[in-house]
């Protein structure tokens, strides 16, 4: 039997690159999309891997790409505009219409399985208990456009892109779809991930700030290891049918606390060479250090058990070690690291 083919949008990103890596490790053939320089980087990265095909798509909102979807068994749509990179209205339009274009074309091509990357930003705060798949952020498009806040705009873009995904309910009954809604992602980059500048670091900038004396702590402690989130996307391709488990909206987060004080103590102990450059700001004390998600639900849809998740210590140390390797690589090429920017986030 020939290997199944999965189309992945956003493959050049932090999460997307891990999704591709895990698909390949499981024997899938992968088709990936990107534009401009990112497409060129992907072509170089996978030039010797016959299991990967690269398709340059310059306009995800309007462009037609039937060749990329011909014979595809499943689509993982991980592409999404990042906060602060576009004007609010453009960001909303790109997230929503880009998702619709990919999904409509995939439906037309006969694709039967879909997994879409969403975010915990689509959820309202839930101080009374575990997040449910019926929880939604009340933000409107009008509020997002006029808020003057990148985080609010990002939350709205993810919310309305995910709602656009519900159009899949009008597809034939033998079509299966899932969303994975993670928080901030931390973890090492894939081996061939391009890190030409700080923009490529994505949410790992929050970890990088922990090894910056004048750094800032993440805006909230809830997180997930990027490797676990990528795995959830891949295993969701084989999730039980909706008729058995209901709507497959997977609210995803690590089961481990990200206690800022403990994190700095851990780095001091395990990486003593960093003591002179660790963040000096007193860590805030918070009422909770992780998101209240339903791990039984995660296991039922994706197969991931609590014990399968990377521990916080593993995530933190792997991430910091990888960031230091990137630093060393820059310096070996004669580049200066410069000032590490803060990550405002969402």
Short mmCIF file of C-alpha atoms in Angstrom, two decimals:
data_model
loop_
_atom_site.label_atom_id
_atom_site.label_comp_id
_atom_site.label_asym_id
_atom_site.label_seq_id
_atom_site.Cartn_x
_atom_site.Cartn_y
_atom_site.Cartn_z
CA UNK A 1 0.00 0.00 0.00
CA UNK A 2 1.33 3.46 -0.88
CA UNK A 3 1.95 5.95 1.92
CA UNK A 4 -0.81 8.41 2.73
CA UNK A 5 -0.32 11.98 1.54
CA UNK A 6 -0.87 14.96 3.87
CA UNK A 7 -0.93 18.59 2.76
CA UNK A 8 0.48 20.96 5.41
CA UNK A 9 0.09 24.72 5.28
CA UNK A 10 2.40 26.81 7.47
CA UNK A 11 5.16 24.21 7.17
CA UNK A 12 7.90 26.83 7.44
CA UNK A 13 6.72 27.90 10.90
CA UNK A 14 7.76 26.78 14.37
CA UNK A 15 4.84 24.38 14.79
CA UNK A 16 4.49 23.48 11.12
CA UNK A 17 8.08 22.29 10.85
CA UNK A 18 7.51 19.92 13.78
CA UNK A 19 4.30 18.63 12.21
CA UNK A 20 6.16 17.84 8.99
CA UNK A 21 8.97 16.13 10.90
CA UNK A 22 6.55 13.92 12.81
CA UNK A 23 4.55 13.05 9.71
CA UNK A 24 7.73 11.94 7.96
CA UNK A 25 8.81 9.88 10.96
CA UNK A 26 5.49 8.02 10.73
CA UNK A 27 5.88 7.23 7.06
CA UNK A 28 3.56 9.81 5.52
CA UNK A 29 4.32 11.61 2.29
CA UNK A 30 4.00 15.35 2.77
CA UNK A 31 3.12 18.27 0.55
CA UNK A 32 3.88 21.67 2.00
CA UNK A 33 3.04 25.21 0.99
CA UNK A 34 4.91 28.47 1.52
CA UNK A 35 5.64 31.67 -0.31
CA UNK A 36 8.69 33.62 -1.42
CA UNK A 37 11.83 33.14 0.64
CA UNK A 38 10.14 30.60 2.90
CA UNK A 39 9.40 28.37 -0.09
CA UNK A 40 13.02 28.63 -1.19
CA UNK A 41 14.21 27.65 2.29
CA UNK A 42 11.88 24.64 2.34
CA UNK A 43 13.12 23.52 -1.07
CA UNK A 44 16.68 23.60 0.25
CA UNK A 45 15.74 21.87 3.49
CA UNK A 46 13.94 18.96 1.85
CA UNK A 47 15.84 18.79 -1.44
CA UNK A 48 17.06 15.26 -0.71
CA UNK A 49 13.83 13.92 0.74
CA UNK A 50 11.60 12.36 -1.94
CA UNK A 51 8.73 12.13 0.55
CA UNK A 52 8.32 15.93 0.57
CA UNK A 53 6.92 18.09 -2.22
CA UNK A 54 7.06 21.89 -2.02
CA UNK A 55 4.38 24.11 -3.55
CA UNK A 56 4.91 27.85 -3.67
CA UNK A 57 1.60 29.60 -2.98
CA UNK A 58 1.95 33.37 -3.01
CA UNK A 59 -1.62 34.28 -2.05
CA UNK A 60 -3.38 31.83 0.25
CA UNK A 61 -6.61 33.88 0.10
CA UNK A 62 -7.16 33.90 -3.66
CA UNK A 63 -4.76 31.49 -5.33
CA UNK A 64 -5.95 28.15 -6.72
CA UNK A 65 -3.61 25.19 -6.15
CA UNK A 66 -5.38 22.01 -7.34
CA UNK A 67 -2.10 20.21 -8.12
CA UNK A 68 -1.01 20.50 -4.48
CA UNK A 69 -4.24 18.86 -3.32
CA UNK A 70 -4.66 16.19 -5.98
CA UNK A 71 -4.58 12.75 -4.38
CA UNK A 72 -4.21 14.15 -0.86
CA UNK A 73 -5.66 12.06 1.97
CA UNK A 74 -5.66 14.75 4.67
CA UNK A 75 -5.00 18.44 5.25
CA UNK A 76 -3.33 19.99 8.29
CA UNK A 77 -3.91 23.73 8.12
CA UNK A 78 -1.34 25.31 10.46
CA UNK A 79 -0.75 28.59 8.62
CA UNK A 80 -1.81 31.75 10.43
CA UNK A 81 -0.66 35.38 10.58
CA UNK A 82 1.27 36.24 13.73
CA UNK A 83 0.35 39.18 15.97
CA UNK A 84 1.90 42.52 15.14
CA UNK A 85 2.84 41.65 11.55
CA UNK A 86 -0.24 43.19 9.83
CA UNK A 87 -2.87 45.84 10.29
CA UNK A 88 -5.84 44.45 12.28
CA UNK A 89 -8.31 44.29 9.40
CA UNK A 90 -5.77 42.65 7.11
CA UNK A 91 -4.87 40.11 9.79
CA UNK A 92 -8.51 39.13 10.29
CA UNK A 93 -9.11 38.84 6.56
CA UNK A 94 -5.97 36.76 5.98
CA UNK A 95 -6.76 34.33 8.80
CA UNK A 96 -10.41 33.86 7.88
CA UNK A 97 -10.33 33.93 4.09
CA UNK A 98 -7.06 32.00 3.94
CA UNK A 99 -8.61 29.18 5.97
CA UNK A 100 -11.75 29.17 3.85
CA UNK A 101 -9.77 29.04 0.61
CA UNK A 102 -7.68 26.06 1.75
CA UNK A 103 -10.68 24.17 3.09
CA UNK A 104 -12.94 24.82 0.11
CA UNK A 105 -10.28 23.71 -2.33
CA UNK A 106 -9.53 20.63 -0.27
CA UNK A 107 -13.22 19.75 -0.18
CA UNK A 108 -13.37 20.12 -3.96
CA UNK A 109 -10.34 17.82 -4.29
CA UNK A 110 -12.09 15.14 -2.26
CA UNK A 111 -10.02 15.36 0.93
CA UNK A 112 -11.71 13.47 3.77
CA UNK A 113 -9.72 14.42 6.88
CA UNK A 114 -8.84 17.83 8.25
CA UNK A 115 -6.92 19.12 11.25
CA UNK A 116 -6.75 22.87 11.86
CA UNK A 117 -4.51 24.75 14.30
CA UNK A 118 -6.49 27.14 16.46
CA UNK A 119 -5.58 28.64 19.86
CA UNK A 120 -6.64 28.92 23.49
CA UNK A 121 -7.03 32.60 22.62
CA UNK A 122 -10.38 31.59 21.10
CA UNK A 123 -11.63 30.73 24.60
CA UNK A 124 -13.12 32.98 27.22
CA UNK A 125 -11.52 32.98 30.65
CA UNK A 126 -12.99 30.16 32.70
CA UNK A 127 -12.19 30.68 36.39
CA UNK A 128 -14.79 28.14 37.51
CA UNK A 129 -13.35 24.99 36.08
CA UNK A 130 -11.98 23.11 33.11
CA UNK A 131 -12.12 24.65 29.65
CA UNK A 132 -14.87 23.13 27.52
CA UNK A 133 -15.16 22.90 23.76
CA UNK A 134 -18.22 25.15 23.98
CA UNK A 135 -16.23 28.05 25.50
CA UNK A 136 -15.67 31.00 23.16
CA UNK A 137 -13.95 34.35 23.50
CA UNK A 138 -16.68 37.03 23.15
CA UNK A 139 -14.41 39.36 21.14
CA UNK A 140 -16.01 40.78 17.98
CA UNK A 141 -14.36 41.79 14.73
CA UNK A 142 -15.20 45.42 15.39
CA UNK A 143 -13.56 45.34 18.82
CA UNK A 144 -10.47 43.64 17.40
CA UNK A 145 -10.05 46.20 14.62
CA UNK A 146 -10.34 49.16 16.96
CA UNK A 147 -8.69 47.81 20.12
CA UNK A 148 -5.15 48.87 19.29
CA UNK A 149 -4.00 45.62 20.90
CA UNK A 150 -2.20 42.89 18.94
CA UNK A 151 -3.33 40.21 21.37
CA UNK A 152 -7.01 41.08 20.95
CA UNK A 153 -6.64 41.11 17.17
CA UNK A 154 -4.87 37.75 17.21
CA UNK A 155 -7.57 36.20 19.41
CA UNK A 156 -10.28 37.43 17.04
CA UNK A 157 -8.40 36.19 13.98
CA UNK A 158 -8.10 32.70 15.45
CA UNK A 159 -11.69 32.68 16.69
CA UNK A 160 -13.25 33.64 13.38
CA UNK A 161 -10.90 31.44 11.37
CA UNK A 162 -11.98 28.51 13.54
CA UNK A 163 -15.63 29.43 13.14
CA UNK A 164 -15.09 29.53 9.38
CA UNK A 165 -13.84 25.97 9.72
CA UNK A 166 -17.32 24.96 10.90
CA UNK A 167 -18.34 25.20 7.26
CA UNK A 168 -16.90 21.72 7.07
CA UNK A 169 -20.05 20.54 8.81
CA UNK A 170 -21.76 21.00 5.46
CA UNK A 171 -19.39 18.51 3.85
CA UNK A 172 -20.33 14.86 3.30
CA UNK A 173 -20.83 12.82 6.46
CA UNK A 174 -17.73 10.72 5.83
CA UNK A 175 -15.52 13.79 6.26
CA UNK A 176 -13.77 14.07 9.63
CA UNK A 177 -12.38 17.29 11.10
CA UNK A 178 -10.54 18.34 14.25
CA UNK A 179 -9.12 21.52 15.71
CA UNK A 180 -6.21 21.71 18.14
CA UNK A 181 -6.24 24.78 20.40
CA UNK A 182 -2.84 25.24 22.10
CA UNK A 183 -1.42 28.13 24.16
CA UNK A 184 2.15 29.51 23.88
CA UNK A 185 4.46 26.92 22.34
CA UNK A 186 7.94 26.25 23.67
CA UNK A 187 10.54 23.69 22.72
CA UNK A 188 13.56 23.20 20.47
CA UNK A 189 13.44 23.98 16.78
CA UNK A 190 13.59 21.13 14.30
CA UNK A 191 17.06 20.28 13.01
CA UNK A 192 16.68 22.12 9.72
CA UNK A 193 14.52 25.00 10.96
CA UNK A 194 15.78 28.34 9.63
CA UNK A 195 16.59 30.88 12.37
CA UNK A 196 17.96 33.89 10.48
CA UNK A 197 16.70 36.42 13.05
CA UNK A 198 14.60 36.86 16.17
CA UNK A 199 11.35 36.85 14.18
CA UNK A 200 11.84 33.13 13.57
CA UNK A 201 11.88 32.44 17.31
CA UNK A 202 8.11 32.91 17.62
CA UNK A 203 6.91 32.26 21.20
CA UNK A 204 10.35 30.91 22.16
CA UNK A 205 11.28 34.57 22.62
CA UNK A 206 9.53 34.29 25.98
CA UNK A 207 12.02 31.62 27.03
CA UNK A 208 14.90 33.60 25.54
CA UNK A 209 13.91 36.48 27.84
CA UNK A 210 14.62 34.26 30.84
CA UNK A 211 18.31 34.30 29.89
CA UNK A 212 18.39 38.07 29.50
CA UNK A 213 19.16 40.04 32.68
CA UNK A 214 16.63 42.75 31.80
CA UNK A 215 14.14 40.33 30.26
CA UNK A 216 10.41 40.13 30.83
CA UNK A 217 8.40 37.15 31.99
CA UNK A 218 5.78 35.65 29.66
CA UNK A 219 2.40 37.41 29.89
CA UNK A 220 0.87 34.18 31.19
CA UNK A 221 2.34 30.86 32.29
CA UNK A 222 0.12 28.39 30.43
CA UNK A 223 2.09 26.64 27.68
CA UNK A 224 2.56 23.46 25.68
CA UNK A 225 5.63 21.76 24.28
CA UNK A 226 5.64 22.24 20.51
CA UNK A 227 6.53 18.56 20.05
CA UNK A 228 3.42 17.48 21.95
CA UNK A 229 1.20 19.84 19.96
CA UNK A 230 2.65 18.60 16.67
CA UNK A 231 2.04 15.03 17.77
CA UNK A 232 -1.57 15.88 18.61
CA UNK A 233 -2.08 17.21 15.08
CA UNK A 234 -0.66 14.03 13.55
CA UNK A 235 -2.53 11.58 15.79
CA UNK A 236 -5.75 13.54 15.27
CA UNK A 237 -5.63 12.35 11.66
CA UNK A 238 -6.62 8.93 13.00
CA UNK A 239 -9.02 10.14 15.68
CA UNK A 240 -12.29 8.31 16.30
CA UNK A 241 -15.24 9.50 14.21
CA UNK A 242 -17.31 12.47 15.33
CA UNK A 243 -20.26 10.11 15.68
CA UNK A 244 -18.40 8.45 18.59
CA UNK A 245 -16.63 11.33 20.33
CA UNK A 246 -18.60 14.43 19.34
CA UNK A 247 -17.11 17.66 18.07
CA UNK A 248 -13.34 17.30 18.00
CA UNK A 249 -12.25 20.67 19.34
CA UNK A 250 -9.17 19.78 21.39
CA UNK A 251 -8.30 22.38 24.03
CA UNK A 252 -4.63 21.58 24.55
CA UNK A 253 -2.01 22.54 27.15
CA UNK A 254 0.77 21.02 29.20
CA UNK A 255 -0.19 19.27 32.45
CA UNK A 256 2.87 20.84 34.09
CA UNK A 257 3.13 24.19 35.88
CA UNK A 258 5.28 26.96 34.45
CA UNK A 259 6.15 28.59 37.76
CA UNK A 260 8.49 31.45 36.84
CA UNK A 261 10.40 31.34 40.14
CA UNK A 262 10.96 27.60 39.85
CA UNK A 263 12.07 28.00 36.24
CA UNK A 264 14.85 30.42 37.17
CA UNK A 265 15.95 28.17 40.04
CA UNK A 266 16.01 25.21 37.65
CA UNK A 267 18.18 27.08 35.16
CA UNK A 268 20.53 28.18 37.95
CA UNK A 269 20.93 24.60 39.10
CA UNK A 270 21.07 22.76 35.78
CA UNK A 271 22.84 25.39 33.69
CA UNK A 272 25.19 27.15 36.15
CA UNK A 273 27.08 28.82 33.28
CA UNK A 274 23.99 31.02 32.76
CA UNK A 275 23.86 32.52 36.27
CA UNK A 276 25.34 35.82 35.15
CA UNK A 277 22.77 36.35 32.41
CA UNK A 278 19.50 35.13 33.95
CA UNK A 279 16.55 37.50 34.27
CA UNK A 280 16.83 39.64 37.42
CA UNK A 281 13.23 40.83 37.65
CA UNK A 282 11.37 39.37 40.64
CA UNK A 283 8.94 36.78 39.25
CA UNK A 284 5.26 37.54 39.78
CA UNK A 285 3.18 35.24 41.95
CA UNK A 286 0.10 34.01 40.12
CA UNK A 287 -3.05 32.14 41.20
CA UNK A 288 -2.38 29.38 38.65
CA UNK A 289 0.54 28.29 36.49
CA UNK A 290 -1.21 26.14 33.88
CA UNK A 291 -4.44 26.02 31.90
CA UNK A 292 -7.41 23.95 33.13
CA UNK A 293 -7.86 21.57 30.21
CA UNK A 294 -9.59 18.19 30.00
CA UNK A 295 -6.86 15.57 29.61
CA UNK A 296 -9.34 12.73 29.30
CA UNK A 297 -10.80 14.54 26.31
CA UNK A 298 -7.34 15.07 24.79
CA UNK A 299 -6.63 11.35 25.15
CA UNK A 300 -9.97 10.33 23.68
CA UNK A 301 -9.49 12.41 20.53
CA UNK A 302 -5.71 12.29 20.00
CA UNK A 303 -4.61 9.24 21.98
CA UNK A 304 -2.10 11.30 24.01
CA UNK A 305 -2.03 10.42 27.69
CA UNK A 306 -0.84 12.74 30.44
CA UNK A 307 2.29 10.64 30.80
CA UNK A 308 3.13 11.18 27.13
CA UNK A 309 3.72 14.91 27.55
CA UNK A 310 7.22 16.36 27.87
CA UNK A 311 7.91 17.49 31.43
CA UNK A 312 8.41 21.18 32.11
CA UNK A 313 12.07 20.58 32.97
CA UNK A 314 12.61 18.79 29.66
CA UNK A 315 10.85 21.53 27.70
CA UNK A 316 12.70 24.37 29.41
CA UNK A 317 16.18 22.87 29.22
CA UNK A 318 15.78 21.63 25.64
CA UNK A 319 14.57 25.07 24.59
CA UNK A 320 17.32 27.02 26.32
CA UNK A 321 20.03 24.67 25.04
CA UNK A 322 18.68 25.05 21.51
CA UNK A 323 18.56 28.85 21.76
CA UNK A 324 22.17 28.87 22.95
CA UNK A 325 23.11 26.71 19.95
CA UNK A 326 21.45 29.26 17.65
CA UNK A 327 23.40 32.04 19.37
CA UNK A 328 26.65 30.15 18.89
CA UNK A 329 25.83 29.61 15.23
CA UNK A 330 25.23 33.30 14.68
CA UNK A 331 28.49 34.19 16.41
CA UNK A 332 30.46 31.62 14.40
CA UNK A 333 29.29 33.43 11.25
CA UNK A 334 30.50 36.75 12.61
CA UNK A 335 27.05 38.03 13.52
CA UNK A 336 26.28 39.77 16.79
CA UNK A 337 23.30 38.60 18.81
CA UNK A 338 22.23 42.15 19.64
CA UNK A 339 19.42 43.08 22.00
CA UNK A 340 16.96 40.27 22.64
CA UNK A 341 13.46 41.66 22.05
CA UNK A 342 10.57 40.99 24.41
CA UNK A 343 7.63 38.95 23.23
CA UNK A 344 4.41 40.83 23.95
CA UNK A 345 2.34 37.84 22.92
CA UNK A 346 -1.36 37.37 23.32
#
